[in-house]
C-alpha cells in the first residue's frame, strides 16, 4: 500500500493513493482545508500521467453543513479544475437523515457553476473504487485497497 501523507492538521488529512488525492475531514469543513487541499491537488496531479481524481471523505461523526465562506471556497475549488482533474467525488461514510442532508448540500455545492467533471456523491468505498477505476482506467483501484488507504491516511 503506497499511501503518501501530504498534510495533516487537527481538522483534515490530505494524502494520495494511486492516482487519487484523499481529503479526509476530521470534523467540520473549513476554508483553509479546502484551499490547502486544492493547492496540494494541483501540484501533485500535474505530475500524474493520465490525470487524477479528487476524493473528499466526510467523517462518520456528525458535522453540520459548511459555513458560507467554506461553501464559496468549495465552489471556487470545483469550478477551477485543470485538465489533469479527471473527477471529483465525495464519500459520506454515515447513513440516516444527517447523511442525506449532507449529500444534498454537497451535490448543490459541487454542481453549482462547475466547469469541470460532474460531482459524484457516494455512500461506500466500494462505490467510489468502482467509479474511480473506470474514470482512471486503473484496475488496481479496488474497494479493499481504497478502504485500507483511507484507514491508513486517518491513522498514519
PDB file of C-alpha atoms in Angstrom:
ATOM      1  CA  UNK A   1       0.000   0.000   0.000  1.00  0.00           C
ATOM      2  CA  UNK A   2       1.507   3.271  -1.092  1.00  0.00           C
ATOM      3  CA  UNK A   3      -0.307   5.991   0.822  1.00  0.00           C
ATOM      4  CA  UNK A   4       1.604   9.257   0.845  1.00  0.00           C
ATOM      5  CA  UNK A   5       0.684  11.764   3.533  1.00  0.00           C
ATOM      6  CA  UNK A   6       0.850  15.317   2.172  1.00  0.00           C
ATOM      7  CA  UNK A   7      -0.574  17.265   5.127  1.00  0.00           C
ATOM      8  CA  UNK A   8      -2.154  16.517   8.495  1.00  0.00           C
ATOM      9  CA  UNK A   9      -3.858  19.004  10.814  1.00  0.00           C
ATOM     10  CA  UNK A  10      -6.395  18.744  13.612  1.00  0.00           C
ATOM     11  CA  UNK A  11      -9.136  19.412  11.040  1.00  0.00           C
ATOM     12  CA  UNK A  12      -8.143  17.355   7.995  1.00  0.00           C
ATOM     13  CA  UNK A  13      -5.696  14.965   6.358  1.00  0.00           C
ATOM     14  CA  UNK A  14      -4.542  15.163   2.741  1.00  0.00           C
ATOM     15  CA  UNK A  15      -2.987  12.005   1.324  1.00  0.00           C
ATOM     16  CA  UNK A  16      -2.551  10.271  -2.008  1.00  0.00           C
ATOM     17  CA  UNK A  17      -3.103   6.681  -3.081  1.00  0.00           C
ATOM     18  CA  UNK A  18      -2.560   5.550  -6.661  1.00  0.00           C
ATOM     19  CA  UNK A  19      -3.958   8.498  -8.681  1.00  0.00           C
ATOM     20  CA  UNK A  20      -6.449   9.642  -6.031  1.00  0.00           C
ATOM     21  CA  UNK A  21      -5.939  12.557  -3.699  1.00  0.00           C
ATOM     22  CA  UNK A  22      -7.842  11.997  -0.461  1.00  0.00           C
ATOM     23  CA  UNK A  23      -9.103  14.914   1.618  1.00  0.00           C
ATOM     24  CA  UNK A  24     -10.291  13.347   4.866  1.00  0.00           C
ATOM     25  CA  UNK A  25     -12.134  15.751   7.124  1.00  0.00           C
ATOM     26  CA  UNK A  26     -11.718  15.101  10.846  1.00  0.00           C
ATOM     27  CA  UNK A  27     -14.623  17.363  11.688  1.00  0.00           C
ATOM     28  CA  UNK A  28     -16.195  20.438  10.182  1.00  0.00           C
ATOM     29  CA  UNK A  29     -15.007  21.528   6.712  1.00  0.00           C
ATOM     30  CA  UNK A  30     -13.041  24.802   6.692  1.00  0.00           C
ATOM     31  CA  UNK A  31     -11.875  27.352   4.138  1.00  0.00           C
ATOM     32  CA  UNK A  32      -8.235  26.620   4.994  1.00  0.00           C
ATOM     33  CA  UNK A  33      -8.678  22.888   4.436  1.00  0.00           C
ATOM     34  CA  UNK A  34     -10.441  23.407   1.106  1.00  0.00           C
ATOM     35  CA  UNK A  35      -7.839  25.858  -0.170  1.00  0.00           C
ATOM     36  CA  UNK A  36      -4.831  23.848   1.044  1.00  0.00           C
ATOM     37  CA  UNK A  37      -6.166  20.594  -0.432  1.00  0.00           C
ATOM     38  CA  UNK A  38      -6.874  22.328  -3.730  1.00  0.00           C
ATOM     39  CA  UNK A  39      -3.302  23.664  -3.895  1.00  0.00           C
ATOM     40  CA  UNK A  40      -1.847  20.279  -2.936  1.00  0.00           C
ATOM     41  CA  UNK A  41      -4.025  18.527  -5.518  1.00  0.00           C
ATOM     42  CA  UNK A  42      -2.967  20.882  -8.293  1.00  0.00           C
ATOM     43  CA  UNK A  43       0.744  20.481  -7.556  1.00  0.00           C
ATOM     44  CA  UNK A  44       0.510  16.678  -7.215  1.00  0.00           C
ATOM     45  CA  UNK A  45      -1.983  15.977 -10.033  1.00  0.00           C
ATOM     46  CA  UNK A  46       0.005  17.875 -12.652  1.00  0.00           C
ATOM     47  CA  UNK A  47       2.634  15.121 -12.362  1.00  0.00           C
ATOM     48  CA  UNK A  48       0.186  12.201 -12.700  1.00  0.00           C
ATOM     49  CA  UNK A  49       0.173  10.626 -16.162  1.00  0.00           C
ATOM     50  CA  UNK A  50      -3.427  10.413 -17.311  1.00  0.00           C
ATOM     51  CA  UNK A  51      -4.732  12.762 -14.629  1.00  0.00           C
ATOM     52  CA  UNK A  52      -6.128  12.177 -11.153  1.00  0.00           C
ATOM     53  CA  UNK A  53      -9.273  12.108  -9.040  1.00  0.00           C
ATOM     54  CA  UNK A  54     -10.025  14.326  -6.027  1.00  0.00           C
ATOM     55  CA  UNK A  55     -11.879  12.428  -3.290  1.00  0.00           C
ATOM     56  CA  UNK A  56     -13.409  14.168  -0.271  1.00  0.00           C
ATOM     57  CA  UNK A  57     -14.240  11.907   2.678  1.00  0.00           C
ATOM     58  CA  UNK A  58     -16.838  13.181   5.153  1.00  0.00           C
ATOM     59  CA  UNK A  59     -16.370  11.533   8.578  1.00  0.00           C
ATOM     60  CA  UNK A  60     -18.788   9.267  10.394  1.00  0.00           C
ATOM     61  CA  UNK A  61     -19.278  11.668  13.283  1.00  0.00           C
ATOM     62  CA  UNK A  62     -21.950  14.281  12.937  1.00  0.00           C
ATOM     63  CA  UNK A  63     -20.925  17.526  11.304  1.00  0.00           C
ATOM     64  CA  UNK A  64     -23.020  20.437  10.227  1.00  0.00           C
ATOM     65  CA  UNK A  65     -23.137  21.970   6.776  1.00  0.00           C
ATOM     66  CA  UNK A  66     -20.159  24.142   5.830  1.00  0.00           C
ATOM     67  CA  UNK A  67     -20.394  27.836   6.646  1.00  0.00           C
ATOM     68  CA  UNK A  68     -20.856  30.361   3.848  1.00  0.00           C
ATOM     69  CA  UNK A  69     -17.136  31.141   3.419  1.00  0.00           C
ATOM     70  CA  UNK A  70     -16.330  27.436   3.162  1.00  0.00           C
ATOM     71  CA  UNK A  71     -19.151  26.930   0.645  1.00  0.00           C
ATOM     72  CA  UNK A  72     -17.666  29.707  -1.502  1.00  0.00           C
ATOM     73  CA  UNK A  73     -14.210  28.095  -1.266  1.00  0.00           C
ATOM     74  CA  UNK A  74     -15.711  24.724  -2.294  1.00  0.00           C
ATOM     75  CA  UNK A  75     -17.445  26.275  -5.285  1.00  0.00           C
ATOM     76  CA  UNK A  76     -14.222  28.017  -6.296  1.00  0.00           C
ATOM     77  CA  UNK A  77     -12.259  24.766  -5.995  1.00  0.00           C
ATOM     78  CA  UNK A  78     -14.819  22.799  -8.019  1.00  0.00           C
ATOM     79  CA  UNK A  79     -15.089  25.414 -10.764  1.00  0.00           C
ATOM     80  CA  UNK A  80     -11.368  25.874 -11.444  1.00  0.00           C
ATOM     81  CA  UNK A  81     -10.045  22.427 -12.341  1.00  0.00           C
ATOM     82  CA  UNK A  82      -7.049  21.851 -14.553  1.00  0.00           C
ATOM     83  CA  UNK A  83      -7.067  19.384 -17.407  1.00  0.00           C
ATOM     84  CA  UNK A  84      -5.429  16.853 -15.068  1.00  0.00           C
ATOM     85  CA  UNK A  85      -8.634  16.636 -12.958  1.00  0.00           C
ATOM     86  CA  UNK A  86     -10.500  13.548 -14.164  1.00  0.00           C
ATOM     87  CA  UNK A  87     -13.186  13.521 -11.489  1.00  0.00           C
ATOM     88  CA  UNK A  88     -14.408  14.818  -8.153  1.00  0.00           C
ATOM     89  CA  UNK A  89     -16.106  12.564  -5.633  1.00  0.00           C
ATOM     90  CA  UNK A  90     -17.413  12.817  -2.101  1.00  0.00           C
ATOM     91  CA  UNK A  91     -17.681   9.787   0.162  1.00  0.00           C
ATOM     92  CA  UNK A  92     -20.145  10.278   3.018  1.00  0.00           C
ATOM     93  CA  UNK A  93     -19.452   7.446   5.418  1.00  0.00           C
ATOM     94  CA  UNK A  94     -22.568   7.698   7.534  1.00  0.00           C
ATOM     95  CA  UNK A  95     -26.254   6.920   7.000  1.00  0.00           C
ATOM     96  CA  UNK A  96     -29.569   8.411   8.015  1.00  0.00           C
ATOM     97  CA  UNK A  97     -31.092  11.858   7.903  1.00  0.00           C
ATOM     98  CA  UNK A  98     -27.844  13.750   8.610  1.00  0.00           C
ATOM     99  CA  UNK A  99     -26.058  11.882   5.819  1.00  0.00           C
ATOM    100  CA  UNK A 100     -28.891  12.555   3.381  1.00  0.00           C
ATOM    101  CA  UNK A 101     -28.795  16.251   4.278  1.00  0.00           C
ATOM    102  CA  UNK A 102     -25.022  16.420   3.821  1.00  0.00           C
ATOM    103  CA  UNK A 103     -25.297  14.631   0.459  1.00  0.00           C
ATOM    104  CA  UNK A 104     -27.882  17.168  -0.705  1.00  0.00           C
ATOM    105  CA  UNK A 105     -25.706  20.114   0.383  1.00  0.00           C
ATOM    106  CA  UNK A 106     -22.601  18.622  -1.292  1.00  0.00           C
ATOM    107  CA  UNK A 107     -24.458  17.975  -4.551  1.00  0.00           C
ATOM    108  CA  UNK A 108     -25.750  21.537  -4.591  1.00  0.00           C
ATOM    109  CA  UNK A 109     -22.314  22.990  -3.811  1.00  0.00           C
ATOM    110  CA  UNK A 110     -20.409  20.884  -6.311  1.00  0.00           C
ATOM    111  CA  UNK A 111     -22.932  21.227  -9.121  1.00  0.00           C
ATOM    112  CA  UNK A 112     -23.433  24.999  -8.936  1.00  0.00           C
ATOM    113  CA  UNK A 113     -21.339  26.737 -11.548  1.00  0.00           C
ATOM    114  CA  UNK A 114     -18.795  23.968 -12.086  1.00  0.00           C
ATOM    115  CA  UNK A 115     -17.000  23.821 -15.390  1.00  0.00           C
ATOM    116  CA  UNK A 116     -15.111  20.591 -14.812  1.00  0.00           C
ATOM    117  CA  UNK A 117     -16.160  16.989 -14.280  1.00  0.00           C
ATOM    118  CA  UNK A 118     -19.570  16.375 -12.734  1.00  0.00           C
ATOM    119  CA  UNK A 119     -19.560  15.774  -8.981  1.00  0.00           C
ATOM    120  CA  UNK A 120     -20.240  12.297  -7.632  1.00  0.00           C
ATOM    121  CA  UNK A 121     -21.610  11.519  -4.178  1.00  0.00           C
ATOM    122  CA  UNK A 122     -21.043   8.007  -2.803  1.00  0.00           C
ATOM    123  CA  UNK A 123     -22.000   6.021   0.305  1.00  0.00           C
ATOM    124  CA  UNK A 124     -19.266   3.347   0.355  1.00  0.00           C
ATOM    125  CA  UNK A 125     -15.609   2.913  -0.629  1.00  0.00           C
ATOM    126  CA  UNK A 126     -16.768   0.118  -2.981  1.00  0.00           C
ATOM    127  CA  UNK A 127     -18.888   2.586  -4.971  1.00  0.00           C
ATOM    128  CA  UNK A 128     -16.034   5.100  -5.120  1.00  0.00           C
ATOM    129  CA  UNK A 129     -13.495   2.443  -6.133  1.00  0.00           C
ATOM    130  CA  UNK A 130     -15.657   1.143  -8.993  1.00  0.00           C
ATOM    131  CA  UNK A 131     -16.187   4.676 -10.295  1.00  0.00           C
ATOM    132  CA  UNK A 132     -12.532   5.767  -9.887  1.00  0.00           C
ATOM    133  CA  UNK A 133     -11.208   2.569 -11.511  1.00  0.00           C
ATOM    134  CA  UNK A 134     -13.383   3.294 -14.539  1.00  0.00           C
ATOM    135  CA  UNK A 135     -12.568   7.021 -14.722  1.00  0.00           C
ATOM    136  CA  UNK A 136      -8.821   6.466 -14.358  1.00  0.00           C
ATOM    137  CA  UNK A 137      -8.792   3.144 -16.236  1.00  0.00           C
ATOM    138  CA  UNK A 138      -6.906   1.571 -13.338  1.00  0.00           C
ATOM    139  CA  UNK A 139      -7.869  -1.963 -12.307  1.00  0.00           C
ATOM    140  CA  UNK A 140      -5.623  -1.623  -9.267  1.00  0.00           C
ATOM    141  CA  UNK A 141      -8.199   0.624  -7.608  1.00  0.00           C
ATOM    142  CA  UNK A 142     -10.242  -1.787  -5.527  1.00  0.00           C
ATOM    143  CA  UNK A 143     -12.774  -1.467  -2.749  1.00  0.00           C
ATOM    144  CA  UNK A 144     -10.434  -3.130  -0.259  1.00  0.00           C
ATOM    145  CA  UNK A 145      -7.465  -1.050  -1.373  1.00  0.00           C
ATOM    146  CA  UNK A 146      -9.354   2.240  -1.107  1.00  0.00           C
ATOM    147  CA  UNK A 147     -10.812   1.355   2.300  1.00  0.00           C
ATOM    148  CA  UNK A 148      -7.309   0.488   3.532  1.00  0.00           C
ATOM    149  CA  UNK A 149      -5.850   3.710   2.067  1.00  0.00           C
ATOM    150  CA  UNK A 150      -8.499   5.768   3.884  1.00  0.00           C
ATOM    151  CA  UNK A 151      -7.830   3.907   7.143  1.00  0.00           C
ATOM    152  CA  UNK A 152      -4.068   4.309   6.779  1.00  0.00           C
ATOM    153  CA  UNK A 153      -4.337   8.027   5.970  1.00  0.00           C
ATOM    154  CA  UNK A 154      -6.545   8.581   9.020  1.00  0.00           C
ATOM    155  CA  UNK A 155      -4.267   6.709  11.384  1.00  0.00           C
ATOM    156  CA  UNK A 156      -0.905   7.435   9.741  1.00  0.00           C
TER     157      UNK A 156
END
